[in-house]
Amino acid sequence: MVLVLAEQNAGKFKKATLEVVTYGRKVADLLSCECTALVIGETDAAATLGQYGANKVLTTADAALENFDSQTYTSALGQVAEKVGAKVIIIGHNSTGKSIVGRLAARMDAGVISGAKSIPSVSNGFVVEKNVFSGKGIASFTLDTEVKIISVMGNSIQPEIIGSDVSPESVSLQIEDSKVTVKERKTVSGTVPLPEAELVVSAGRGMGGPDKWGIIEELAENIGATTACSRPVADTGWRPHHEHVGQTGVAIRPNLYFAIGISGAIQHLAGVSSSKVIVVINKDPEAPFFKNADYGIVGDLFDVVPRLNAALKEFKANNN
Amino acid sequence: MKILVCVSKTPETTANINFVNNNTEFDTNGVSFIMNPYDEWYALVRALEITEANGGDVTLINVGPAANDAVIKKGLAIGAKEAVRIDAEPTSALFVAKQIAAYAKSQNFDIIFTGKESIDYNGSLVGGMIAELLSLPYISYATTLELNGNAATLNRDIEGGTEVVEVQTPFVVSAAKGMAEQRIPNMRGIMMAKKKPLAVVAAEAADDKEKVTEYKVVPKDRSIKMIDPENMKELVRMLHEESKVI
Ligand SMILES: Cc1cc2nc3c(=O)[nH]c(=O)nc-3n(C[C@H](O)[C@H](O)[C@H](O)COP(=O)(O)OP(=O)(O)OC[C@H]3O[C@@H](n4cnc5c(N)ncnc54)[C@H](O)[C@@H]3O)c2cc1C
């Protein structure tokens, strides 16, 4: 049995959750077993997880699980795993997943891979790949414990509709009261959070200061991308900390990464080099980033980016 | 406040990563090692700030061989009062967590800090594991931590924003950017570190639940196409037709 934690956000499933359910389905196929999705909290959408390959959908409306707490969530997942006899437990590698995979592995004395980047291979043991050394290397881990726990990097797999709705069943669990009180959640609405973004527009010290980012935001808006920046830009407060990507910031693997006025230091590359397509705009033809790019433009970003914005507007007008 | 800070030793950030022995081992040849930046810049410094404001002491703990003493001494030079090294190769996250939990069990620490992840295996696992083994609350990716008596208020990173949580000591926390500012050890700190206690403790038996069977260097198979800066229509066309990302 494969067990997937299907996280909901205000009653809906984000693409990131559907990716995890699809991943769970593929693992279940490899092991010729069923895939169960666990949904915490009531939502009308629960049944739709069947479309992504869940054979069974379990829900729990336990009041102790109303707010996220690693301890109560681990307890819930651990209890369900025991009830259904889960052999592989799958969670998204996001703030929830990162908070509970370690706990769950300790609770179940299980093997764990946090941040898996692809479907396991089972031809010669149970092997899972993940990025190591902040994106500079890839390691294949072999797990031989009875229970295996995997958190999956965002954008590692695309959601696939392969089945139809299944009626959810509710499970009752014994959850102790949470010792953590959530006071407030402040999220920016409208933009896709960086770790989940498929398109990212990032700029660096080449911007020269905090006040000229309009062209970067416009570019991001034109293609529906999320904005990011290099470390010195966040350190000096030109942009907020959560936009800092790289070895000591957020590690991302979008389909498209624009690097504008960023030199391409090894610590920056570490966090972004798994991007599928990289476009570099830099006025220095010797900038190291050009060695790691698919498309390169040598030029002053203050000329090139407005020109690109105009070309994108024209493209959008013609394609609508 | 009695605080434990878990620190690991990682390759320096500019290190080139290579693998040897048929790609089954990390090649440490020519690599210099540092204290994991999240442990040093954020966890350790915030722990010191808390004890400076509220009284108490910071103990450092590392699971590793004697070669790790240089990293531990840096932590003592930055300001920790004492250190403990569990004498074993840190072969997996659960192995390390079990060692630290076994040590911490009888010590009644108010707060146990880790960095948000280590920059070698990027697992983000050890903090949560210690918390589970000790049945403590765990706040991950915390960017601030304010104490009022035994009550702590923390901000933590979530997708696209921040969550504000409250918890009573004792608890485990993993520290992310924002928590504190890096401190450079001064001469006095370095001299004092030489006299601070560094206890070496034998490891408990524990097995690894997973192991690396093969490493790969991330392929650098990009072949760049240069595009005329005057012709951004061409870039848009290529992104649409050739790489199909827009
Ligand atoms: C321990 C450690 C960890 C680190 N972690 C990270 C990390 O996680 N992420 C990170 O990003 N960095 C990190 N760094 C910093 C890293 O080493 C670099 O200093 C940093 O990435 C440089 O940022 P930058 O490219 O924006 O700035 P610079 O290196 O200053 O590059 C600016 C670039 O902009 C170009 N430029 C200037 N003006 C224009 C213009 N008008 N038009 C076009 N191009 C222009 C220049 O040619 C240059 O290439 C870390 C460093 C250390 C020591």
Coordinates of C-alpha atoms and ligand atoms in Angstrom, one line a residue:
Chain A
M1 CA 0.0 0.0 0.0
V2 CA 1.2 3.5 -0.9
L3 CA -0.1 6.3 1.3
V4 CA 0.0 9.9 0.1
L5 CA -0.6 13.0 2.2
A6 CA -2.8 15.1 0.0
E7 CA -2.6 18.6 1.4
Q8 CA -5.5 21.0 0.8
N9 CA -5.4 24.7 0.8
A10 CA -8.8 26.3 1.8
G11 CA -10.7 23.3 0.4
K12 CA -8.7 23.1 -2.9
F13 CA -5.9 21.0 -4.1
K14 CA -2.9 22.9 -5.6
K15 CA -1.0 21.5 -8.5
A16 CA 1.8 20.6 -6.1
T17 CA -0.6 18.2 -4.3
L18 CA -1.8 16.7 -7.5
E19 CA 1.8 16.0 -8.5
V20 CA 2.3 14.1 -5.2
V21 CA -0.8 12.0 -5.8
T22 CA 0.3 11.2 -9.3
Y23 CA 3.7 10.3 -7.9
G24 CA 2.0 8.0 -5.4
R25 CA 0.0 6.3 -8.2
K26 CA 3.2 5.6 -10.2
V27 CA 5.0 4.1 -7.1
A28 CA 1.9 2.0 -6.5
D29 CA 2.0 0.8 -10.1
L30 CA 5.7 -0.1 -9.7
L31 CA 4.9 -2.1 -6.6
S32 CA 1.6 -3.5 -8.0
C33 CA -0.4 -2.2 -5.0
E34 CA -3.1 0.3 -4.2
C35 CA -2.7 4.0 -3.5
T36 CA -4.5 5.7 -0.7
A37 CA -4.7 9.5 -0.3
L38 CA -5.2 11.1 3.2
V39 CA -6.9 14.4 3.3
I40 CA -6.8 16.4 6.5
G41 CA -9.9 18.5 7.0
E42 CA -13.2 18.4 5.2
T43 CA -13.3 19.4 1.5
D44 CA -15.8 18.6 -1.3
A45 CA -12.8 18.2 -3.6
A46 CA -11.6 15.0 -1.8
A47 CA -13.3 12.7 -4.2
T48 CA -11.5 14.2 -7.2
L49 CA -8.2 12.7 -6.0
G50 CA -9.5 9.4 -7.6
Q51 CA -8.9 11.1 -10.9
Y52 CA -5.2 11.3 -10.3
G53 CA -5.0 7.6 -9.3
A54 CA -5.9 7.3 -5.7
N55 CA -7.8 4.0 -5.2
K56 CA -9.0 5.2 -1.8
V57 CA -9.4 8.6 -0.2
L58 CA -9.4 8.9 3.5
T59 CA -10.4 12.1 5.3
T60 CA -10.1 13.2 8.9
A61 CA -11.9 16.1 10.4
D62 CA -10.2 15.9 13.8
A63 CA -10.3 19.3 15.5
A64 CA -6.8 18.8 16.8
L65 CA -5.6 18.9 13.2
E66 CA -7.2 22.2 12.4
N67 CA -3.8 24.1 12.3
F68 CA -0.6 22.7 11.1
D69 CA 1.7 21.2 13.8
S70 CA 4.4 18.7 12.9
Q71 CA 3.7 16.7 16.0
T72 CA 0.0 16.2 15.5
Y73 CA 0.3 15.7 11.7
T74 CA 3.0 13.1 12.2
S75 CA 0.8 11.3 14.7
A76 CA -2.1 11.4 12.2
L77 CA -0.1 10.2 9.3
G78 CA 1.6 7.5 11.4
Q79 CA -1.7 6.2 12.7
V80 CA -3.2 6.0 9.2
A81 CA 0.0 4.4 7.9
E82 CA -0.4 1.6 10.5
K83 CA -4.1 1.2 9.8
V84 CA -3.7 0.8 6.1
G85 CA -0.4 -1.1 6.3
A86 CA 1.5 1.5 4.2
K87 CA 4.8 0.5 2.8
V88 CA 5.6 3.7 1.1
I89 CA 4.5 7.1 2.4
I90 CA 4.7 10.1 0.1
I91 CA 4.5 13.8 1.0
G92 CA 5.3 17.0 -0.9
H93 CA 8.7 18.5 -0.2
N94 CA 7.3 21.9 0.9
S95 CA 7.0 23.5 4.3
T96 CA 4.7 20.9 5.6
G97 CA 6.6 18.0 4.2
K98 CA 10.0 19.3 5.4
S99 CA 8.5 19.6 8.9
I100 CA 7.2 16.1 9.1
V101 CA 9.3 13.6 7.0
G102 CA 12.0 13.5 9.6
R103 CA 9.6 13.1 12.5
L104 CA 7.7 10.4 10.7
A105 CA 10.9 8.5 9.8
A106 CA 12.0 8.6 13.5
R107 CA 8.5 7.5 14.7
M108 CA 8.4 4.6 12.3
D109 CA 12.2 3.9 12.3
A110 CA 11.9 4.0 8.5
G111 CA 14.2 4.9 5.7
V112 CA 13.6 8.4 4.3
I113 CA 14.5 10.4 1.2
S114 CA 13.7 14.1 1.5
G115 CA 13.5 16.0 -1.8
A116 CA 13.2 13.1 -4.3
K117 CA 13.5 14.3 -7.9
S118 CA 12.1 11.4 -9.8
I119 CA 10.1 8.2 -9.5
P120 CA 11.9 5.4 -7.7
S121 CA 13.5 2.6 -9.7
V122 CA 12.7 -0.9 -8.4
S123 CA 14.7 -3.1 -10.8
N124 CA 17.6 -3.4 -8.5
G125 CA 16.4 -2.6 -5.0
F126 CA 14.3 0.4 -4.2
V127 CA 16.4 3.4 -5.4
V128 CA 15.4 7.1 -5.3
E129 CA 17.4 10.0 -6.7
K130 CA 17.7 13.4 -5.0
N131 CA 19.9 16.5 -5.5
V132 CA 22.8 16.8 -3.0
F133 CA 25.4 19.4 -2.4
S134 CA 22.8 22.1 -3.0
G135 CA 22.2 21.0 -6.6
K136 CA 25.8 20.3 -7.5
G137 CA 25.4 16.6 -7.4
I138 CA 22.7 13.9 -7.6
A139 CA 22.7 10.9 -5.3
S140 CA 20.9 7.6 -5.7
F141 CA 19.8 6.3 -2.3
T142 CA 18.9 2.6 -1.7
L143 CA 16.2 2.0 0.9
D144 CA 15.6 -1.5 2.3
T145 CA 13.4 -0.8 5.3
E146 CA 9.9 -2.2 5.5
V147 CA 8.4 1.3 5.5
K148 CA 9.9 3.9 3.2
I149 CA 9.2 7.6 3.4
I150 CA 9.7 10.0 0.5
S151 CA 9.1 13.8 0.1
V152 CA 8.9 14.8 -3.5
M153 CA 10.4 18.1 -4.9
G154 CA 7.9 20.3 -6.6
N155 CA 7.7 20.2 -10.4
S156 CA 9.3 16.7 -10.5
I157 CA 6.3 15.2 -12.3
Q158 CA 3.2 16.5 -14.0
P159 CA -0.3 15.6 -12.6
E160 CA -2.0 13.1 -14.8
I161 CA -5.7 12.4 -14.9
I162 CA -6.1 8.6 -15.2
G163 CA -9.2 7.6 -13.3
S164 CA -12.5 8.9 -11.8
D165 CA -13.8 10.2 -8.5
V166 CA -13.8 7.9 -5.5
S167 CA -16.1 8.4 -2.5
P168 CA -14.0 9.5 0.5
E169 CA -14.2 7.5 3.7
S170 CA -13.5 9.2 7.1
V171 CA -11.1 7.7 9.6
S172 CA -11.1 8.4 13.3
L173 CA -7.8 9.0 14.9
Q174 CA -6.5 9.6 18.4
I175 CA -4.7 13.0 18.2
E176 CA -3.3 14.6 21.3
D177 CA -3.8 18.4 21.6
S178 CA -1.3 20.5 19.7
K179 CA 1.5 22.2 21.7
V180 CA 1.9 24.8 19.0
T181 CA -0.6 27.6 18.5
V182 CA -0.8 29.1 15.0
K183 CA -1.4 32.9 15.5
E184 CA -1.4 34.0 11.9
R185 CA -0.7 33.0 8.4
K186 CA 0.4 35.8 6.0
T187 CA 0.6 34.8 2.4
V188 CA 0.9 36.8 -0.7
S189 CA -2.0 36.0 -2.9
G190 CA -2.0 36.0 -6.7
T191 CA 1.5 34.9 -7.3
V192 CA 2.7 31.3 -7.3
P193 CA 5.2 30.7 -4.4
L194 CA 8.8 30.4 -5.6
P195 CA 9.3 26.7 -4.8
E196 CA 6.2 25.8 -6.9
A197 CA 6.8 28.2 -9.7
E198 CA 7.2 26.9 -13.3
L199 CA 8.5 30.2 -14.6
V200 CA 10.9 32.4 -12.7
V201 CA 12.3 35.8 -13.5
S202 CA 15.4 36.6 -11.4
A203 CA 17.6 39.6 -11.2
G204 CA 20.8 40.5 -9.5
R205 CA 23.1 43.3 -8.6
G206 CA 23.1 44.5 -12.2
M207 CA 19.9 46.2 -11.3
G208 CA 22.0 48.9 -9.7
G209 CA 19.5 49.6 -6.9
P210 CA 16.1 48.9 -5.4
D211 CA 14.1 51.3 -7.5
K212 CA 14.2 50.0 -11.1
W213 CA 12.5 46.6 -10.7
G214 CA 9.4 47.7 -12.6
I215 CA 10.8 46.2 -15.8
I216 CA 11.5 42.9 -14.0
E217 CA 8.0 42.8 -12.5
E218 CA 6.6 43.6 -15.9
L219 CA 8.5 40.8 -17.5
A220 CA 7.2 38.4 -14.8
E221 CA 3.7 39.5 -15.3
N222 CA 4.0 39.2 -19.1
I223 CA 4.7 35.5 -18.8
G224 CA 3.0 34.7 -15.5
A225 CA 6.3 34.1 -13.7
T226 CA 7.3 34.5 -10.0
T227 CA 10.2 37.0 -9.2
A228 CA 13.4 36.0 -7.5
C229 CA 16.8 37.6 -6.9
S230 CA 20.5 36.9 -6.0
R231 CA 21.7 36.9 -2.4
P232 CA 23.4 40.3 -2.3
V233 CA 20.1 41.8 -3.6
A234 CA 18.2 40.3 -0.7
D235 CA 20.9 41.1 1.8
T236 CA 20.9 44.8 1.0
G237 CA 17.2 44.9 1.1
W238 CA 16.5 45.7 -2.5
R239 CA 14.2 42.8 -2.6
P240 CA 12.5 40.6 0.2
H241 CA 14.4 37.7 1.7
H242 CA 12.0 35.1 0.4
E243 CA 13.0 35.9 -3.2
H244 CA 16.7 34.9 -2.5
V245 CA 17.6 31.8 -4.6
G246 CA 20.8 29.8 -4.5
Q247 CA 22.7 27.6 -2.2
T248 CA 21.8 29.5 0.9
G249 CA 18.4 30.6 -0.4
V250 CA 15.5 28.8 -2.1
A251 CA 16.5 25.9 -4.4
I252 CA 14.3 25.8 -7.4
R253 CA 13.8 23.8 -10.6
P254 CA 11.4 25.7 -12.8
N255 CA 10.8 25.1 -16.5
L256 CA 12.2 28.5 -17.3
Y257 CA 14.7 30.7 -15.4
F258 CA 15.6 34.2 -16.5
A259 CA 18.9 35.4 -14.9
I260 CA 19.2 39.1 -15.5
G261 CA 22.2 41.1 -14.3
I262 CA 23.4 38.1 -12.3
S263 CA 27.0 37.0 -12.7
G264 CA 26.5 33.3 -12.1
A265 CA 28.5 32.6 -8.9
I266 CA 28.8 29.0 -8.0
Q267 CA 26.6 29.5 -4.9
H268 CA 23.9 31.0 -7.1
L269 CA 24.1 28.3 -9.7
A270 CA 23.8 25.6 -7.1
G271 CA 20.2 26.6 -6.4
V272 CA 19.0 27.2 -9.9
S273 CA 21.0 24.9 -12.2
S274 CA 18.3 22.2 -12.3
S275 CA 16.0 24.6 -14.2
K276 CA 15.0 23.2 -17.5
V277 CA 15.7 26.2 -19.6
I278 CA 17.9 29.1 -18.6
V279 CA 18.1 32.5 -20.3
V280 CA 20.9 34.8 -19.3
I281 CA 20.9 38.6 -19.9
N282 CA 24.2 40.2 -19.0
K283 CA 26.3 43.1 -20.4
D284 CA 29.5 41.2 -19.7
P285 CA 30.2 38.6 -22.3
E286 CA 32.6 36.9 -19.9
A287 CA 29.9 36.5 -17.1
P288 CA 30.2 32.9 -15.9
F289 CA 26.5 32.4 -16.1
F290 CA 26.8 32.1 -19.9
K291 CA 28.5 28.7 -19.4
N292 CA 25.3 27.4 -17.8
A293 CA 22.7 28.9 -20.1
D294 CA 20.5 27.7 -23.0
Y295 CA 20.0 31.2 -24.4
G296 CA 22.3 34.1 -23.9
I297 CA 21.9 37.8 -24.6
V298 CA 24.9 40.1 -24.2
G299 CA 23.6 43.6 -23.6
D300 CA 22.5 46.3 -21.1
L301 CA 19.5 44.9 -19.3
F302 CA 17.9 48.3 -19.2
D303 CA 17.7 48.2 -23.0
V304 CA 17.1 44.5 -23.4
V305 CA 14.4 43.8 -20.9
P306 CA 12.0 46.6 -22.1
R307 CA 12.6 45.3 -25.7
L308 CA 11.7 41.8 -24.5
N309 CA 8.6 43.1 -22.7
A310 CA 7.5 44.7 -25.9
A311 CA 8.1 41.5 -27.9
L312 CA 6.1 39.5 -25.3
K313 CA 3.2 41.9 -25.5
E314 CA 3.1 41.6 -29.2
F315 CA 3.4 37.8 -29.0
K316 CA 0.5 37.7 -26.5
A317 CA -1.6 39.9 -28.7
N318 CA -1.0 37.6 -31.7
N319 CA -1.7 34.4 -29.8
N320 CA -5.0 35.4 -28.2
Chain B
M1 CA 18.0 29.2 29.3
K2 CA 19.9 26.1 28.5
I3 CA 20.3 25.8 24.8
L4 CA 21.7 23.1 22.6
V5 CA 22.9 24.0 19.1
C6 CA 23.5 21.1 16.7
V7 CA 26.2 21.8 14.1
S8 CA 27.4 19.9 11.1
K9 CA 30.5 20.1 9.0
T10 CA 29.9 20.7 5.3
P11 CA 32.1 21.4 2.2
E12 CA 32.8 25.1 1.7
T13 CA 30.3 26.7 -0.7
T14 CA 32.6 27.3 -3.6
A15 CA 33.9 23.7 -3.5
N16 CA 33.7 21.7 -6.7
I17 CA 32.0 18.5 -6.1
N18 CA 33.4 15.3 -7.5
F19 CA 32.9 11.6 -6.8
V20 CA 35.4 8.7 -6.6
N21 CA 35.4 4.9 -6.2
N22 CA 33.1 4.2 -9.1
N23 CA 31.0 7.2 -8.1
T24 CA 30.1 5.7 -4.7
E25 CA 32.0 8.2 -2.6
F26 CA 32.3 12.0 -2.3
D27 CA 35.9 13.1 -3.2
T28 CA 37.1 15.1 -0.3
N29 CA 40.5 15.7 -2.0
G30 CA 41.2 19.5 -2.1
V31 CA 37.9 20.3 -0.5
S32 CA 37.9 22.6 2.5
F33 CA 35.2 22.2 5.1
I34 CA 33.2 24.8 7.1
M35 CA 30.5 24.8 9.7
N36 CA 27.2 24.5 7.9
P37 CA 26.2 28.1 7.3
Y38 CA 22.6 27.8 8.6
D39 CA 24.0 26.3 11.9
E40 CA 26.6 29.0 12.2
W41 CA 25.0 32.2 11.0
Y42 CA 21.5 31.7 12.3
A43 CA 21.1 28.9 14.9
L44 CA 24.3 29.5 16.9
V45 CA 24.1 33.3 16.8
R46 CA 20.4 33.5 17.8
A47 CA 21.1 31.0 20.6
L48 CA 23.9 33.3 21.9
E49 CA 21.7 36.3 21.6
I50 CA 19.0 34.6 23.7
T51 CA 21.4 33.6 26.5
E52 CA 23.0 37.1 26.4
A53 CA 19.5 38.6 27.0
N54 CA 18.0 36.1 29.4
G55 CA 21.0 34.4 31.0
G56 CA 22.0 30.8 30.4
D57 CA 24.4 28.8 28.3
V58 CA 24.9 27.5 24.9
T59 CA 26.2 24.0 24.3
L60 CA 27.3 22.9 20.8
I61 CA 26.9 19.3 19.7
N62 CA 28.4 17.6 16.6
V63 CA 28.3 14.0 15.6
G64 CA 31.6 13.3 13.8
P65 CA 35.2 12.2 13.9
A66 CA 38.1 14.1 15.6
A67 CA 38.7 15.9 12.3
N68 CA 35.5 17.9 13.1
D69 CA 37.1 19.6 16.1
A70 CA 38.3 22.6 14.0
V71 CA 34.7 23.4 13.1
I72 CA 33.5 22.9 16.7
K73 CA 36.3 25.2 18.0
K74 CA 35.1 27.9 15.7
G75 CA 31.7 27.6 17.3
L76 CA 33.3 27.9 20.7
A77 CA 35.2 31.0 19.5
I78 CA 32.0 32.6 18.3
G79 CA 30.7 32.2 21.9
A80 CA 29.3 28.8 22.8
K81 CA 30.3 27.8 26.4
E82 CA 31.1 24.2 25.8
A83 CA 30.9 21.5 23.2
V84 CA 30.2 17.8 22.9
R85 CA 31.3 15.6 20.0
I86 CA 29.7 12.2 19.6
D87 CA 32.6 10.2 18.2
A88 CA 31.2 8.6 15.1
E89 CA 30.9 9.1 11.3
P90 CA 27.6 10.8 10.7
T91 CA 26.3 8.2 8.2
S92 CA 22.6 9.2 8.0
A93 CA 20.2 11.7 9.4
L94 CA 18.5 9.2 11.7
F95 CA 21.8 8.0 13.1
V96 CA 22.8 11.5 13.9
A97 CA 19.4 12.4 15.4
K98 CA 19.5 9.3 17.6
Q99 CA 22.9 10.3 19.0
I100 CA 21.9 13.8 19.7
A101 CA 18.5 12.7 21.3
A102 CA 20.3 10.2 23.5
Y103 CA 22.7 12.9 24.7
A104 CA 19.9 15.6 25.2
K105 CA 17.5 13.3 26.9
S106 CA 18.9 13.7 30.4
Q107 CA 20.0 17.3 30.0
N108 CA 16.7 19.3 30.0
F109 CA 17.6 21.8 27.3
D110 CA 15.0 24.5 26.9
I111 CA 15.6 25.0 23.2
I112 CA 17.4 22.7 20.7
F113 CA 18.5 24.5 17.6
T114 CA 19.5 23.1 14.2
G115 CA 20.0 25.0 10.9
K116 CA 17.2 24.7 8.4
E117 CA 19.2 22.1 6.4
S118 CA 22.8 21.2 5.8
I119 CA 24.3 22.3 2.5
D120 CA 25.6 18.8 1.7
Y121 CA 22.7 16.4 1.8
N122 CA 20.0 19.2 2.0
G123 CA 17.8 16.8 4.0
S124 CA 16.1 19.1 6.6
L125 CA 15.6 15.9 8.6
V126 CA 17.7 16.0 11.8
G127 CA 15.7 18.6 13.7
G128 CA 12.3 16.9 13.2
M129 CA 13.8 13.5 14.1
I130 CA 15.3 14.8 17.4
A131 CA 11.9 16.4 18.2
E132 CA 10.1 13.1 17.6
L133 CA 12.6 11.0 19.5
L134 CA 12.2 13.4 22.5
S135 CA 8.5 14.0 22.0
L136 CA 9.0 17.8 21.7
P137 CA 7.3 20.3 19.4
Y138 CA 9.3 21.2 16.3
I139 CA 9.2 24.5 14.5
S140 CA 10.9 24.4 11.1
Y141 CA 12.4 27.1 8.9
A142 CA 12.0 29.7 11.6
T143 CA 13.1 33.2 10.6
T144 CA 12.5 34.9 14.0
L145 CA 12.3 33.7 17.6
E146 CA 11.3 36.0 20.5
L147 CA 11.1 34.7 24.0
N148 CA 8.9 36.0 26.9
G149 CA 9.6 33.8 29.9
N150 CA 9.0 30.3 28.7
A151 CA 6.8 31.4 25.8
A152 CA 8.3 31.7 22.4
T153 CA 6.8 33.4 19.4
L154 CA 8.3 32.4 16.0
N155 CA 7.8 33.3 12.4
R156 CA 8.4 30.5 10.0
D157 CA 8.6 30.4 6.2
I158 CA 5.7 28.8 4.4
E159 CA 5.0 28.7 0.7
G160 CA 4.7 32.4 -0.4
G161 CA 4.6 33.8 3.1
T162 CA 5.0 33.5 6.9
E163 CA 3.3 31.7 9.7
V164 CA 3.4 33.1 13.2
V165 CA 3.3 30.4 15.9
E166 CA 3.6 30.3 19.7
V167 CA 5.1 27.5 21.7
Q168 CA 6.4 26.9 25.2
T169 CA 9.9 25.6 26.0
P170 CA 11.2 23.0 25.6
F171 CA 11.1 22.7 21.8
V172 CA 13.2 22.1 18.8
V173 CA 13.6 24.8 16.1
S174 CA 15.4 24.9 12.7
A175 CA 16.8 28.3 11.9
A176 CA 16.6 30.0 8.5
K177 CA 17.7 33.4 7.1
G178 CA 16.5 36.3 9.1
M179 CA 17.0 34.7 12.5
A180 CA 20.3 36.5 13.2
E181 CA 23.4 38.1 11.6
Q182 CA 26.6 36.2 11.1
R183 CA 29.3 36.9 13.8
I184 CA 33.0 36.7 13.0
P185 CA 35.0 35.3 15.9
N186 CA 37.5 37.8 17.3
M187 CA 41.0 37.1 18.7
R188 CA 39.8 36.9 22.3
G189 CA 37.1 34.4 21.3
I190 CA 39.6 32.3 19.5
M191 CA 42.0 32.3 22.6
M192 CA 39.2 31.5 25.0
A193 CA 37.9 28.7 22.8
K194 CA 41.1 26.8 23.5
K195 CA 40.2 26.5 27.2
K196 CA 36.6 25.7 26.7
P197 CA 35.5 22.1 27.4
L198 CA 35.0 19.8 24.4
A199 CA 33.7 16.5 25.6
V200 CA 34.1 13.4 23.4
V201 CA 31.3 10.9 24.0
A202 CA 31.1 7.4 22.6
A203 CA 28.2 6.8 20.1
E204 CA 25.2 4.6 20.7
A205 CA 24.6 1.7 18.4
A206 CA 22.2 2.6 15.6
D207 CA 21.9 1.5 12.0
D208 CA 21.4 3.5 8.8
K209 CA 18.0 3.1 7.1
E210 CA 19.1 4.3 3.7
K211 CA 22.4 4.6 1.9
V212 CA 23.9 6.2 -1.2
T213 CA 24.7 3.6 -3.8
E214 CA 25.7 6.0 -6.6
Y215 CA 26.5 9.7 -7.1
K216 CA 26.5 11.8 -10.2
V217 CA 27.7 15.2 -11.0
V218 CA 24.9 17.3 -12.4
P219 CA 25.3 17.2 -16.1
K220 CA 26.3 20.5 -17.7
D221 CA 24.9 19.6 -21.1
R222 CA 23.6 23.0 -22.0
S223 CA 24.7 24.3 -25.3
I224 CA 24.1 28.0 -25.4
K225 CA 22.5 29.9 -28.3
M226 CA 23.4 33.6 -28.4
I227 CA 20.6 35.9 -29.4
D228 CA 21.0 39.4 -30.9
P229 CA 20.1 41.8 -28.1
E230 CA 18.2 43.9 -30.7
N231 CA 16.0 41.0 -31.6
M232 CA 13.9 40.0 -28.6
K233 CA 11.2 38.7 -30.9
E234 CA 13.6 35.9 -31.8
L235 CA 14.0 35.0 -28.1
V236 CA 10.3 34.9 -27.6
R237 CA 9.9 32.7 -30.7
M238 CA 12.5 30.3 -29.5
L239 CA 11.0 30.0 -26.0
H240 CA 7.7 29.4 -27.6
E241 CA 8.5 27.1 -30.5
E242 CA 11.8 25.5 -29.6
S243 CA 11.8 25.0 -25.9
K244 CA 8.0 25.3 -25.5
V245 CA 8.2 27.0 -22.1
I246 CA 5.9 30.0 -22.8
Ligands
LIG1 C1 28.7 31.1 1.9 C2 28.1 31.8 0.7 C3 26.8 31.5 0.3 C4 26.2 32.2 -0.8 N1 25.0 31.8 -1.2 C5 24.4 32.5 -2.3 C6 23.1 32.2 -2.7 O1 22.4 31.3 -2.1 N2 22.6 32.8 -3.8 C7 23.3 33.8 -4.4 O2 22.8 34.4 -5.4 N3 24.5 34.1 -4.0 C8 25.1 33.5 -2.9 N4 26.4 33.8 -2.5 C9 27.0 35.0 -3.1 C10 27.7 34.7 -4.5 O3 29.0 34.3 -4.2 C11 27.7 36.0 -5.3 O4 28.4 37.0 -4.6 C12 26.3 36.5 -5.7 O5 25.6 35.5 -6.3 C13 26.5 37.6 -6.7 O6 25.2 38.2 -7.0 P1 25.0 39.0 -8.4 O7 25.2 38.0 -9.5 O8 23.6 39.6 -8.3 O9 26.0 40.2 -8.3 P2 27.4 40.4 -9.1 O10 28.3 39.2 -8.9 O11 27.9 41.7 -8.7 O12 27.0 40.4 -10.6 C14 26.2 41.4 -11.2 C15 26.2 41.1 -12.7 O13 25.3 42.0 -13.3 C16 25.9 42.4 -14.6 N5 25.4 43.7 -14.9 C17 25.7 44.9 -14.2 N6 25.0 45.9 -14.8 C18 24.3 45.4 -15.8 C19 23.5 45.9 -16.8 N7 23.1 47.2 -16.8 N8 22.9 45.1 -17.8 C20 23.2 43.8 -17.8 N9 24.0 43.2 -16.9 C21 24.6 44.0 -15.9 C22 27.4 42.3 -14.4 O14 28.1 42.1 -15.6 C23 27.5 41.1 -13.4 O15 27.7 39.9 -14.1 C24 27.0 33.2 -1.5 C25 28.3 33.5 -1.0 C26 28.8 32.8 0.0 C27 30.2 33.2 0.5

